[in-house]
Every structure is written in structure tokens, then in C-alpha cells.
Tab-separated table of C-alpha atoms and ligand atoms in Angstrom:
chain	number	residue	atom	x	y	z
A	1	MET	CA	19.242	-3.387	-22.340
A	2	PRO	CA	21.459	-2.812	-19.524
A	3	VAL	CA	20.730	-4.100	-15.899
A	4	VAL	CA	21.106	-1.371	-13.435
A	5	VAL	CA	21.388	-1.356	-9.650
A	6	VAL	CA	20.456	1.713	-7.712
A	7	VAL	CA	21.721	1.769	-4.021
A	8	GLY	CA	21.559	3.964	-1.100
A	9	ALA	CA	25.183	5.162	-0.462
A	10	GLN	CA	24.485	6.498	3.060
A	11	TRP	CA	22.234	5.534	5.845
A	12	GLY	CA	19.129	5.373	3.944
A	13	ASP	CA	16.614	8.112	2.957
A	14	GLU	CA	18.866	9.339	0.145
A	15	GLY	CA	16.085	10.003	-2.261
A	16	LYS	CA	16.046	6.618	-3.985
A	17	GLY	CA	12.163	6.958	-4.730
A	18	LYS	CA	12.784	9.972	-6.771
A	19	VAL	CA	15.706	8.562	-8.526
A	20	VAL	CA	14.163	5.121	-9.318
A	21	ASP	CA	11.115	6.796	-10.532
A	22	LEU	CA	13.132	8.822	-13.013
A	23	TYR	CA	15.248	5.816	-14.257
A	24	ALA	CA	12.015	3.816	-14.447
A	25	GLU	CA	10.622	5.831	-17.237
A	26	ARG	CA	13.004	3.590	-19.466
A	27	ALA	CA	12.814	0.445	-17.361
A	28	ASP	CA	10.987	-2.727	-18.368
A	29	MET	CA	11.063	-4.112	-14.916
A	30	VAL	CA	11.717	-2.664	-11.575
A	31	VAL	CA	12.855	-5.102	-8.955
A	32	ARG	CA	13.198	-4.711	-5.013
A	33	TYR	CA	15.620	-7.306	-3.644
A	34	GLY	CA	15.802	-6.906	0.087
A	35	GLY	CA	14.238	-5.409	3.254
A	36	GLY	CA	10.431	-4.876	3.575
A	37	ALA	CA	8.216	-2.210	4.742
A	38	ASN	CA	10.996	-0.530	6.752
A	39	ALA	CA	11.710	1.354	3.481
A	40	GLY	CA	9.799	4.313	2.758
A	41	HIS	CA	10.128	5.753	-0.748
A	42	THR	CA	8.760	9.194	-1.305
A	43	LEU	CA	7.580	9.940	-4.913
A	44	VAL	CA	6.310	13.504	-5.594
A	45	ILE	CA	4.296	13.964	-8.825
A	46	GLY	CA	2.329	17.074	-9.813
A	47	GLY	CA	2.606	18.280	-6.186
A	48	GLN	CA	1.061	15.042	-4.996
A	49	LYS	CA	3.219	12.999	-2.542
A	50	ILE	CA	3.141	9.007	-2.788
A	51	VAL	CA	5.039	7.018	-0.198
A	52	THR	CA	5.502	3.380	-1.146
A	53	HIS	CA	6.969	0.785	1.428
A	54	LEU	CA	6.857	-2.523	-0.433
A	55	VAL	CA	5.743	-1.653	-3.828
A	56	PRO	CA	8.821	-0.685	-5.917
A	57	SER	CA	9.171	3.025	-6.912
A	58	GLY	CA	8.477	2.330	-10.486
A	59	VAL	CA	4.883	2.269	-9.734
A	60	LEU	CA	4.100	5.443	-11.564
A	61	HIS	CA	5.014	3.801	-14.918
A	62	PRO	CA	2.455	1.220	-15.791
A	63	ARG	CA	4.780	-0.248	-18.524
A	64	ALA	CA	7.359	-1.525	-16.144
A	65	ARG	CA	6.789	-4.911	-14.415
A	66	LEU	CA	7.324	-4.549	-10.719
A	67	VAL	CA	8.834	-7.367	-8.845
A	68	LEU	CA	9.321	-8.172	-5.102
A	69	GLY	CA	12.412	-10.459	-4.965
A	70	ASP	CA	13.205	-13.636	-3.040
A	71	GLY	CA	15.244	-11.627	-0.334
A	72	MET	CA	12.607	-9.602	0.698
A	73	VAL	CA	10.554	-10.029	3.986
A	74	VAL	CA	6.809	-9.124	3.113
A	75	ASP	CA	4.066	-8.251	5.353
A	76	PRO	CA	1.118	-9.422	3.315
A	77	ILE	CA	-1.354	-7.479	4.914
A	78	THR	CA	0.573	-4.294	4.615
A	79	LEU	CA	1.311	-5.184	0.991
A	80	LEU	CA	-2.418	-5.635	0.251
A	81	GLU	CA	-3.177	-2.138	1.882
A	82	GLU	CA	-0.473	-0.689	-0.267
A	83	ILE	CA	-1.940	-2.366	-3.422
A	84	ALA	CA	-5.350	-1.030	-2.737
A	85	ALA	CA	-3.946	2.585	-2.138
A	86	CYS	CA	-2.173	2.462	-5.475
A	87	ARG	CA	-5.334	1.270	-7.055
A	88	GLU	CA	-7.396	3.986	-5.633
A	89	ARG	CA	-5.158	6.290	-7.550
A	90	GLY	CA	-5.510	4.337	-10.646
A	91	LEU	CA	-2.031	2.710	-10.440
A	92	LEU	CA	-0.812	-0.897	-10.427
A	93	PRO	CA	-2.995	-2.622	-12.938
A	94	ASP	CA	-3.588	-6.399	-12.901
A	95	GLY	CA	-0.544	-8.322	-13.880
A	96	GLN	CA	2.021	-5.419	-13.169
A	97	LEU	CA	3.054	-6.759	-9.685
A	98	LEU	CA	4.940	-10.180	-9.348
A	99	VAL	CA	5.649	-11.389	-5.594
A	100	SER	CA	8.253	-13.961	-5.140
A	101	ALA	CA	7.008	-17.321	-3.739
A	102	ARG	CA	10.390	-17.567	-2.014
A	103	ALA	CA	10.120	-14.136	-0.239
A	104	HIS	CA	9.705	-14.443	3.548
A	105	VAL	CA	6.527	-13.430	5.331
A	106	ILE	CA	6.413	-10.990	8.377
A	107	LEU	CA	3.649	-12.091	10.832
A	108	PRO	CA	2.433	-10.191	13.817
A	109	TYR	CA	4.647	-12.174	16.140
A	110	HIS	CA	7.586	-10.711	14.563
A	111	ARG	CA	6.451	-7.247	15.519
A	112	TRP	CA	5.517	-8.335	19.053
A	113	LEU	CA	9.076	-9.580	19.553
A	114	GLU	CA	10.694	-6.405	18.083
A	115	ALA	CA	8.491	-4.396	20.329
A	116	VAL	CA	9.658	-6.090	23.364
A	117	ARG	CA	13.495	-5.741	22.287
A	118	GLU	CA	13.087	-2.156	21.251
A	119	ASP	CA	11.648	-1.307	24.540
A	120	GLN	CA	14.768	-2.941	26.452
A	121	LYS	CA	17.983	-1.307	27.148
A	122	GLY	CA	20.201	-1.689	24.305
A	123	ALA	CA	17.581	-1.018	21.604
A	124	ILE	CA	18.911	0.169	18.328
A	125	GLY	CA	15.916	2.206	17.319
A	126	THR	CA	14.536	0.097	14.499
A	127	THR	CA	11.393	0.915	12.558
A	128	ARG	CA	9.477	-1.766	14.443
A	129	ARG	CA	8.083	-3.379	11.277
A	130	GLY	CA	9.277	-6.901	12.261
A	131	ILE	CA	12.205	-6.871	9.841
A	132	GLY	CA	14.885	-8.279	12.044
A	133	PRO	CA	12.853	-10.873	13.738
A	134	ALA	CA	11.480	-12.127	10.319
A	135	TYR	CA	15.139	-12.477	9.010
A	136	GLU	CA	15.954	-14.366	12.238
A	137	SER	CA	13.305	-16.787	11.465
A	138	LYS	CA	14.557	-17.187	7.928
A	139	ALA	CA	18.042	-17.754	9.096
A	140	ALA	CA	16.932	-20.180	11.645
A	141	ARG	CA	14.896	-22.010	8.927
A	142	ARG	CA	11.729	-21.721	10.505
A	143	GLY	CA	10.429	-18.936	8.407
A	144	VAL	CA	6.999	-18.791	6.568
A	145	ARG	CA	7.514	-17.966	2.906
A	146	VAL	CA	5.033	-16.654	0.620
A	147	CYS	CA	4.418	-19.899	-1.027
A	148	ASP	CA	3.458	-21.331	2.351
A	149	LEU	CA	0.340	-18.968	2.692
A	150	GLY	CA	-1.653	-21.062	0.402
A	151	ARG	CA	-0.896	-24.330	2.309
A	152	ARG	CA	-3.092	-24.213	5.400
A	153	GLY	CA	-1.530	-27.367	7.236
A	154	ARG	CA	2.120	-26.105	6.706
A	155	LEU	CA	1.176	-22.656	7.582
A	156	ARG	CA	-0.361	-23.749	10.979
A	157	GLU	CA	2.577	-25.941	11.798
A	158	LEU	CA	5.044	-23.243	11.171
A	159	VAL	CA	3.207	-20.672	13.056
A	160	GLU	CA	2.606	-22.821	16.032
A	161	GLN	CA	6.362	-23.796	16.065
A	162	ASN	CA	7.422	-20.349	15.865
A	163	LEU	CA	4.887	-19.048	18.477
A	164	ASP	CA	6.183	-21.801	20.774
A	165	GLU	CA	9.520	-20.183	21.016
A	166	ILE	CA	8.296	-16.364	20.614
A	167	SER	CA	5.588	-16.614	23.322
A	168	ARG	CA	8.476	-17.495	25.750
A	169	LEU	CA	10.685	-14.542	24.536
A	170	ILE	CA	7.846	-12.030	24.748
A	171	GLY	CA	6.626	-13.251	27.966
A	172	ARG	CA	3.047	-14.305	27.248
A	173	ALA	CA	1.215	-17.158	25.928
A	174	VAL	CA	-0.800	-16.418	22.909
A	175	PRO	CA	-4.367	-17.681	23.262
A	176	ALA	CA	-5.537	-20.273	20.779
A	177	GLY	CA	-8.318	-17.865	19.451
A	178	GLU	CA	-5.568	-15.399	18.683
A	179	VAL	CA	-3.415	-17.902	16.785
A	180	ASP	CA	-6.429	-19.112	14.764
A	181	ARG	CA	-7.174	-15.528	13.671
A	182	LEU	CA	-3.473	-14.790	12.763
A	183	ILE	CA	-3.308	-18.051	10.675
A	184	ALA	CA	-6.700	-16.989	9.058
A	185	ASP	CA	-5.681	-13.614	8.242
A	186	ALA	CA	-2.419	-14.637	6.770
A	187	ALA	CA	-4.032	-17.363	4.666
A	188	ALA	CA	-6.800	-14.811	3.408
A	189	ALA	CA	-3.916	-12.482	2.547
A	190	GLY	CA	-2.206	-15.240	0.732
A	191	GLU	CA	-5.337	-15.866	-1.340
A	192	ALA	CA	-5.638	-12.303	-2.292
A	193	LEU	CA	-2.122	-12.241	-3.283
A	194	ALA	CA	-2.250	-15.563	-5.209
A	195	PRO	CA	-2.513	-14.224	-8.774
A	196	MET	CA	0.423	-12.073	-8.077
A	197	ILE	CA	2.793	-14.773	-6.620
A	198	GLY	CA	5.316	-16.535	-8.876
A	199	ASP	CA	8.913	-17.408	-9.621
A	200	ALA	CA	10.493	-13.882	-9.490
A	201	GLY	CA	14.040	-15.114	-10.119
A	202	ARG	CA	13.136	-16.868	-13.271
A	203	GLU	CA	10.992	-13.895	-14.578
A	204	VAL	CA	13.918	-11.404	-13.843
A	205	ASP	CA	16.248	-13.761	-15.646
A	206	ARG	CA	14.076	-14.008	-18.734
A	207	ALA	CA	13.507	-10.376	-18.964
A	208	ILE	CA	17.519	-9.892	-18.741
A	209	ALA	CA	17.887	-12.579	-21.440
A	210	ALA	CA	15.365	-10.738	-23.624
A	211	GLY	CA	17.400	-7.693	-23.489
A	212	GLN	CA	15.055	-5.795	-21.522
A	213	ASN	CA	16.107	-2.759	-19.351
A	214	VAL	CA	15.843	-4.098	-15.775
A	215	LEU	CA	16.358	-1.795	-12.606
A	216	PHE	CA	17.089	-3.159	-9.290
A	217	GLU	CA	15.981	-0.968	-6.544
A	218	GLY	CA	17.973	-0.961	-3.311
A	219	ALA	CA	16.298	-0.233	0.148
A	220	GLN	CA	17.885	1.357	3.192
A	221	GLY	CA	21.683	2.383	2.568
A	222	THR	CA	25.185	0.916	2.380
A	223	LEU	CA	25.893	2.009	6.016
A	224	LEU	CA	22.798	0.061	7.254
A	225	ASP	CA	24.031	-3.076	5.440
A	226	ILE	CA	24.195	-6.215	7.866
A	227	ASP	CA	27.851	-6.917	6.868
A	228	HIS	CA	29.406	-3.510	5.905
A	229	GLY	CA	27.471	-1.068	7.758
A	230	THR	CA	27.923	0.259	11.198
A	231	TYR	CA	27.025	-2.914	12.931
A	232	PRO	CA	25.154	-3.603	15.138
A	233	PHE	CA	23.315	-0.440	14.316
A	234	VAL	CA	22.240	-1.835	10.807
A	235	THR	CA	19.302	-3.427	9.260
A	236	SER	CA	19.051	-7.331	8.866
A	237	SER	CA	19.589	-7.531	5.183
A	238	SER	CA	22.189	-7.110	2.483
A	239	THR	CA	21.449	-3.623	1.279
A	240	ILE	CA	24.316	-3.379	-1.018
A	241	ALA	CA	24.531	-3.922	-4.928
A	242	GLY	CA	25.571	-7.513	-4.291
A	243	GLY	CA	22.380	-8.019	-2.499
A	244	ALA	CA	20.584	-7.752	-5.768
A	245	CYS	CA	22.315	-10.816	-6.872
A	246	THR	CA	21.501	-12.832	-3.773
A	247	GLY	CA	18.194	-11.234	-3.165
A	248	VAL	CA	16.807	-12.173	-6.721
A	249	GLY	CA	18.750	-14.837	-7.963
A	250	VAL	CA	20.700	-13.436	-10.792
A	251	GLY	CA	24.548	-13.702	-11.123
A	252	PRO	CA	26.984	-10.862	-10.644
A	253	THR	CA	27.886	-10.996	-14.289
A	254	ARG	CA	24.377	-9.843	-15.343
A	255	ILE	CA	24.815	-6.459	-13.649
A	256	ASP	CA	26.167	-3.715	-15.919
A	257	ARG	CA	25.942	-0.654	-13.836
A	258	VAL	CA	25.720	0.495	-10.190
A	259	ILE	CA	24.580	4.010	-9.165
A	260	GLY	CA	24.881	5.134	-5.557
A	261	ILE	CA	22.501	7.664	-4.190
A	262	SER	CA	23.847	10.340	-1.695
A	263	LYS	CA	22.184	13.412	-0.336
A	264	ALA	CA	24.368	16.695	-0.618
A	265	TYR	CA	24.589	16.134	3.301
A	266	CYS	CA	23.871	13.169	5.513
A	267	THR	CA	21.033	11.962	7.698
A	268	ARG	CA	20.533	9.044	9.894
A	269	VAL	CA	17.438	7.694	11.615
A	270	GLY	CA	17.680	5.461	14.742
A	271	GLY	CA	20.724	4.826	16.904
A	272	GLY	CA	24.243	4.333	16.037
A	273	PRO	CA	27.437	6.335	15.302
A	274	PHE	CA	27.229	9.416	13.136
A	275	PRO	CA	30.643	11.126	12.964
A	276	THR	CA	29.453	14.317	11.072
A	277	GLU	CA	26.303	14.831	12.976
A	278	MET	CA	25.303	18.429	13.612
A	279	GLN	CA	23.803	19.495	16.868
A	280	GLY	CA	21.421	22.192	18.173
A	281	GLU	CA	20.003	24.963	15.864
A	282	GLU	CA	22.381	24.011	13.000
A	283	ALA	CA	20.750	20.461	12.942
A	284	GLU	CA	17.402	21.809	13.367
A	285	ALA	CA	17.842	24.313	10.356
A	286	TRP	CA	18.952	21.543	7.966
A	287	ARG	CA	16.122	19.255	9.207
A	288	ALA	CA	13.485	21.847	8.489
A	289	ALA	CA	15.028	22.759	5.116
A	290	GLY	CA	15.204	19.075	4.004
A	291	GLN	CA	12.187	18.140	5.752
A	292	GLU	CA	13.973	15.393	7.264
A	293	PHE	CA	11.228	13.326	9.099
A	294	GLY	CA	11.037	9.365	8.514
A	295	ALA	CA	8.819	8.456	5.665
A	296	THR	CA	8.036	5.108	7.575
A	297	THR	CA	8.021	6.078	11.296
A	298	GLY	CA	7.751	10.032	11.197
A	299	ARG	CA	10.659	10.197	13.489
A	300	PRO	CA	13.018	13.319	13.003
A	301	ARG	CA	16.132	12.517	11.251
A	302	ARG	CA	19.609	13.167	12.649
A	303	CYS	CA	21.301	15.530	10.221
A	304	GLY	CA	25.210	16.022	9.481
A	305	TRP	CA	27.568	17.126	7.045
A	306	LEU	CA	28.333	15.254	3.915
A	307	ASP	CA	30.736	12.404	4.584
A	308	ALA	CA	33.110	11.519	1.602
A	309	ALA	CA	34.986	8.983	3.708
A	310	ALA	CA	31.728	7.037	4.278
A	311	LEU	CA	30.934	7.542	0.412
A	312	ARG	CA	34.389	5.933	-0.227
A	313	LEU	CA	33.328	2.767	1.437
A	314	ALA	CA	29.969	2.865	-0.432
A	315	VAL	CA	31.970	3.197	-3.717
A	316	ARG	CA	34.127	0.219	-2.873
A	317	VAL	CA	31.507	-2.234	-1.482
A	318	ASN	CA	29.063	-1.441	-4.246
A	319	GLY	CA	31.429	-1.026	-6.998
A	320	LEU	CA	29.831	2.322	-7.831
A	321	ASP	CA	30.065	3.609	-11.436
A	322	GLY	CA	28.771	6.944	-10.263
A	323	ILE	CA	26.694	9.085	-7.791
A	324	ALA	CA	23.253	10.434	-8.007
A	325	LEU	CA	23.441	13.622	-5.734
A	326	THR	CA	20.189	14.488	-4.282
A	327	LYS	CA	18.613	17.481	-2.288
A	328	LEU	CA	21.401	19.827	-3.613
A	329	ASP	CA	18.758	22.680	-3.307
A	330	VAL	CA	18.561	22.117	0.564
A	331	ALA	CA	22.353	23.227	0.672
A	332	ARG	CA	21.568	26.728	-0.556
A	333	GLY	CA	21.886	29.815	1.749
A	334	ARG	CA	23.408	27.727	4.706
A	335	GLY	CA	26.805	29.522	4.752
A	336	PRO	CA	30.128	27.543	4.273
A	337	LEU	CA	29.649	23.683	3.803
A	338	LYS	CA	31.853	21.224	5.593
A	339	VAL	CA	32.672	17.851	3.976
A	340	CYS	CA	34.346	15.118	5.914
A	341	VAL	CA	37.416	13.790	4.025
A	342	GLY	CA	38.596	11.267	6.562
A	343	TYR	CA	38.847	10.523	10.288
A	344	ARG	CA	41.555	10.694	12.955
A	345	LEU	CA	41.499	7.665	15.253
A	346	ASP	CA	44.191	6.959	17.891
A	347	GLY	CA	46.614	9.156	15.836
A	348	ALA	CA	46.057	7.525	12.549
A	349	LEU	CA	44.216	9.262	9.568
A	350	LEU	CA	41.495	6.838	8.047
A	351	ASP	CA	40.093	7.287	4.564
A	352	GLU	CA	37.009	5.100	5.305
A	353	PRO	CA	35.007	4.495	8.338
A	354	PRO	CA	36.346	1.737	10.700
A	355	GLY	CA	34.491	-1.579	10.848
A	356	ASP	CA	33.833	-1.248	14.493
A	357	ALA	CA	30.972	0.965	15.717
A	358	GLU	CA	32.819	1.827	18.885
A	359	GLU	CA	35.866	3.039	16.939
A	360	LEU	CA	33.719	5.046	14.464
A	361	ALA	CA	31.982	6.605	17.455
A	362	ARG	CA	35.522	7.788	18.797
A	363	ALA	CA	36.696	8.803	15.401
A	364	GLU	CA	37.092	12.469	14.759
A	365	PRO	CA	36.115	13.691	11.450
A	366	GLU	CA	38.505	15.712	9.417
A	367	TYR	CA	36.849	18.361	7.388
A	368	MET	CA	37.408	20.561	4.313
A	369	GLU	CA	35.501	23.675	4.161
A	370	LEU	CA	33.834	24.756	0.773
A	371	GLU	CA	32.009	28.021	0.014
A	372	GLY	CA	28.285	27.918	0.096
A	373	TRP	CA	25.793	29.575	-2.290
A	374	GLN	CA	22.775	31.736	-2.269
A	375	GLY	CA	21.429	31.648	-5.771
A	376	GLU	CA	18.367	29.445	-6.442
A	377	SER	CA	19.213	26.029	-8.139
A	378	ARG	CA	15.786	24.497	-8.347
A	379	GLU	CA	15.382	25.828	-11.980
A	380	ALA	CA	18.763	24.323	-13.085
A	381	ARG	CA	18.520	21.767	-15.630
A	382	ARG	CA	22.356	21.688	-16.678
A	383	ILE	CA	25.341	21.799	-14.534
A	384	ASP	CA	26.187	25.266	-16.008
A	385	ASP	CA	22.837	26.550	-14.682
A	386	LEU	CA	24.135	26.061	-11.077
A	387	PRO	CA	25.752	28.676	-9.111
A	388	PRO	CA	29.538	28.503	-9.350
A	389	ALA	CA	30.229	27.494	-5.776
A	390	ALA	CA	27.484	24.417	-6.209
A	391	ARG	CA	29.557	23.369	-9.100
A	392	THR	CA	32.692	23.358	-7.067
A	393	TYR	CA	30.974	21.424	-4.311
A	394	ILE	CA	30.117	18.793	-6.937
A	395	SER	CA	33.468	18.549	-8.569
A	396	ALA	CA	35.205	18.415	-4.917
A	397	LEU	CA	32.955	15.625	-4.104
A	398	GLU	CA	33.751	13.645	-7.421
A	399	ARG	CA	37.467	14.176	-6.679
A	400	LEU	CA	37.188	12.996	-3.150
A	401	VAL	CA	35.207	9.637	-3.792
A	402	GLY	CA	36.858	8.959	-7.305
A	403	VAL	CA	33.620	8.477	-9.354
A	404	PRO	CA	31.570	10.977	-11.575
A	405	MET	CA	28.237	12.433	-10.944
A	406	TRP	CA	25.401	10.787	-13.025
A	407	LEU	CA	22.612	12.935	-11.746
A	408	VAL	CA	21.940	15.903	-9.452
A	409	SER	CA	18.478	16.582	-8.126
A	410	VAL	CA	17.619	20.097	-7.244
A	411	GLY	CA	13.965	19.673	-5.915
A	412	ALA	CA	11.550	16.953	-5.157
A	413	GLU	CA	9.715	17.085	-8.530
A	414	ARG	CA	10.731	15.026	-11.356
A	415	ALA	CA	11.608	17.918	-13.567
A	416	GLU	CA	13.926	19.419	-10.927
A	417	THR	CA	16.816	17.215	-12.026
A	418	ILE	CA	20.101	17.477	-13.822
A	419	LEU	CA	20.620	14.204	-15.866
A	420	LEU	CA	24.297	13.870	-16.774
A	421	ARG	CA	24.416	10.303	-17.829
A	422	ASP	CA	21.875	7.779	-18.930
A	423	PRO	CA	22.195	4.596	-17.007
A	424	PHE	CA	20.434	2.608	-19.688
A	425	ALA	CA	22.682	3.792	-22.531
A	426	GLY	CA	24.306	0.809	-24.109
B	1	LIG	P1	15.008	-2.032	10.864
B	1	LIG	O1	15.436	-2.136	9.356
B	1	LIG	O2	13.630	-1.844	11.144
B	1	LIG	O3	15.394	-3.306	11.464
B	1	LIG	O4	15.987	-1.015	11.556
B	1	LIG	C1	17.203	-1.082	11.682
B	1	LIG	C2	17.992	0.250	11.564
B	1	LIG	O5	17.860	0.780	10.169
B	1	LIG	C3	17.315	1.482	12.344
B	1	LIG	O6	18.357	2.463	12.585
B	1	LIG	C4	16.367	2.116	11.153
B	1	LIG	O7	16.148	3.401	11.663
B	1	LIG	C5	17.120	1.926	10.080
B	1	LIG	N1	16.281	1.891	8.815
B	1	LIG	C6	15.682	0.899	8.284
B	1	LIG	N2	15.043	1.109	7.163
B	1	LIG	C7	15.477	2.458	6.834
B	1	LIG	C8	15.220	3.297	5.690
B	1	LIG	O8	14.383	2.966	4.876
B	1	LIG	N3	15.630	4.579	5.774
B	1	LIG	C9	16.522	5.004	6.892
B	1	LIG	N4	16.728	4.190	7.873
B	1	LIG	C10	16.362	2.859	7.941
């Protein structure tokens, strides 16, 4: 019956898709609470790869209700395409997906605005999915919400109001025919989605009250959080565990457990400080071994050593009960492994990243070095099956961040996992 939040503890791409899929086996409901199609969650099943952007990673479990929460920004056309792709594979039966009527809608003009900004100096390297501009519309109280898609008059009024401003920002007037088409497409998507639209917060609350297993699926990662990440090189939503409360409409007292996902090393896509970043051939070798290319944009991910200081921040701001460590198999055969234990900045030793991106860019990581291992770990199903140096790596990490390991992933497939603790145990 517990309510569990799974969050990314790094800069996104930690392997949340696989962990949520595993945990979803026992979940009655899987709920996304923030972000939109900037996320890309990869699920590998029987050698087949499925990438979801909006649909929660519980999609392989037809028993679990899937919910897109109030705090999300949803591109209705992308969502319909994703639903169709899932249905082609025999997934997502009628009634499984619920889309919050309160979620905000991403419209083409959000992407146009983002493209203009991203082509300018000072771009932060976003996914160009219109996420930031959609959250801007929301904060400016001019946003179109999912519930507006079925109200033609209101939809037109809001779109015209927004376009009035956005066409100035993008430096072109949008012809009336294009506006009409945009409104017609959005309204048609709203009509197709209508049977799935509802009061998500109430439904999630009912499931919790009925004692069901509810799993909140975070998107992006803690260091991309709008408040606690490496601002301004962040996404525009609250990616941390608290975002599950604000993004769905449940109180913090309802959450029983929070698990943070971390890779056995670090990656980052897009701009921004990354103290433990590797360079040259070393980075190339890790990127190739971990297949570190963006699931949403295909961009090569920057690779770096595991950063325990950054994980300490994730433990603190999310109240993590434990870590799910992913991609341990990628660390095999790579020689000695460095782990950042803190940073040196202006003579001081910091145990967490400073809040200012410019300071973080200047901070010098302090490393400890741990022995690497050669032995294959993909067959390991218990901690004792791992090579001794891999076990030492895990226990060093537990000591450095102060929370235990709940899961260790040693390969992309479901079975390639060491499950240490059950998040839904009472
Ligand atoms: P946005 O979320 O598209 O606005 O992008 C803002 C920053 O977050 C950029 O650096 C993106 O690369 C990064 N980002 C957004 N979503 C993800 C994700 O799911 N994984 C990794 N990075 C992401």
C-alpha cells in the first residue's frame, strides 16, 4: 500500500524507465507529475526497445492505471502519436491512461519561440520540445490547459492572445490560415483525447485512500530542477520528490518512500557546469560503452565520474530513503574508478555543489580512487555475485551519501537486476 516516488538523482537519463518498469510490476497506479516530452524513458523487454516520452514507464503493465498529472506540459499531438505507437504493440488498452484536465498544453508556438531562443547566444541547449515556453505561459496565467481543448471559443481567445505576444518575440506575424489550422489541430487532438481526460488529482487521491500501490515517476533529474538544480542550466519544472505533491495534488504526508536513481557514473546533456566531466578518449569510451546518446534528441551525452557530492544534494532535497544504482555493468573493465567526494572552491572544501552555476564551474572536484574490476557482472542477481571491487564501489557510495542501496542494475533487461529492498513492502 505504500506511495513511492522515484526521482532522478543526477542530470536526468539515470535509467528511470527501467526502474519504474520493474517497480510498476507491483503498482496499481503510475503517475507522471512534471515535465513533458523532454523526457525519454527507455524500456528494454525481450531485446525490444521502447522509448516513451509522455506515457508513464508503467505502460508494459496493463494492470497499472497510468496518469499524467496536473503539473505536466502535454503536447496533445505527440501524446496521440505515442498512444498510437503503444497500441500498435498491443499496449495501452482503453481506460488505462488518464490525462489531467489541469495539465498545460504545448502548442506549436512554444516550439517556435524556443527555437528562436536556442539559436541565439546564451542558449542552454534545451530539448526544443517547447517545455520552457509552455511553463512560461502557465506562470504568466495565459496558458491553454487540457480542459480548454474542448472549448472552441476559449481556445481561440487564448491562442490569439498568446500569438499576439509570441509573434513579436519570434519576429514574424502568423498568417490567419496558420492560426486557424493550429486551433483546429489542437481541438481535434482534444476530441481524440476526451475519453482519457479527467480529474487526475482526485483519482490519485482515491487510489491512495483505497490502499493501492501508487508509484510517482519523476522526469529529468534533481540537478535539472528549476529551484535546486544548476540554474539557469535547468529545465522549467520541479523535478524533485516534492514536485510529486505540487504536480499531482497530494500532500507530503501521503508519500511513504523516495528512491533516487543514479548511474554508476554521471552524464549530462545540454549546457551547464559538470565538474566531473571526462574529456577526449576517456569520455568517448564511456559514451560508447554506456550508449550515451539522448533518447529524445539523439545528442551525445557528456560523460563524467560519479559525483557523490551532487548525490548528497539529491539525498537532501528529495529526502531519499535509498539509491537505485544503474548501469554498473558499464563500469566494468575501465581501470581505476574515480568518485568525487567534494569540491574545492576559493580554498574551502564543499560537500555539496554550490548553488551558483558560475561557482560550480570554477569548483575543483576532490576525488577518491577505487579499484576497477574485470569480471562480468550482468549475470549477478545478488550482491555477493558481484566482483569484490564492485561491492566495494557500492559500499563506498553508500558511506559517502549516507543512504543504502535499494537496487543495482547490471544490464538493460528487466532480469539484469539485483533487488535489495522492496519499495512496496509495508
Ligand atoms: P528542456 O527541459 O527541454 O527545457 O531542457 C533544459 C535542460 O534540461 C537541457 O540541458 C536539456 O538537455 C535537459 N533535459 C531536459 N529533459 C531531459 C531528460 O529527460 N534527460 C536529460 N536531460 C534533460
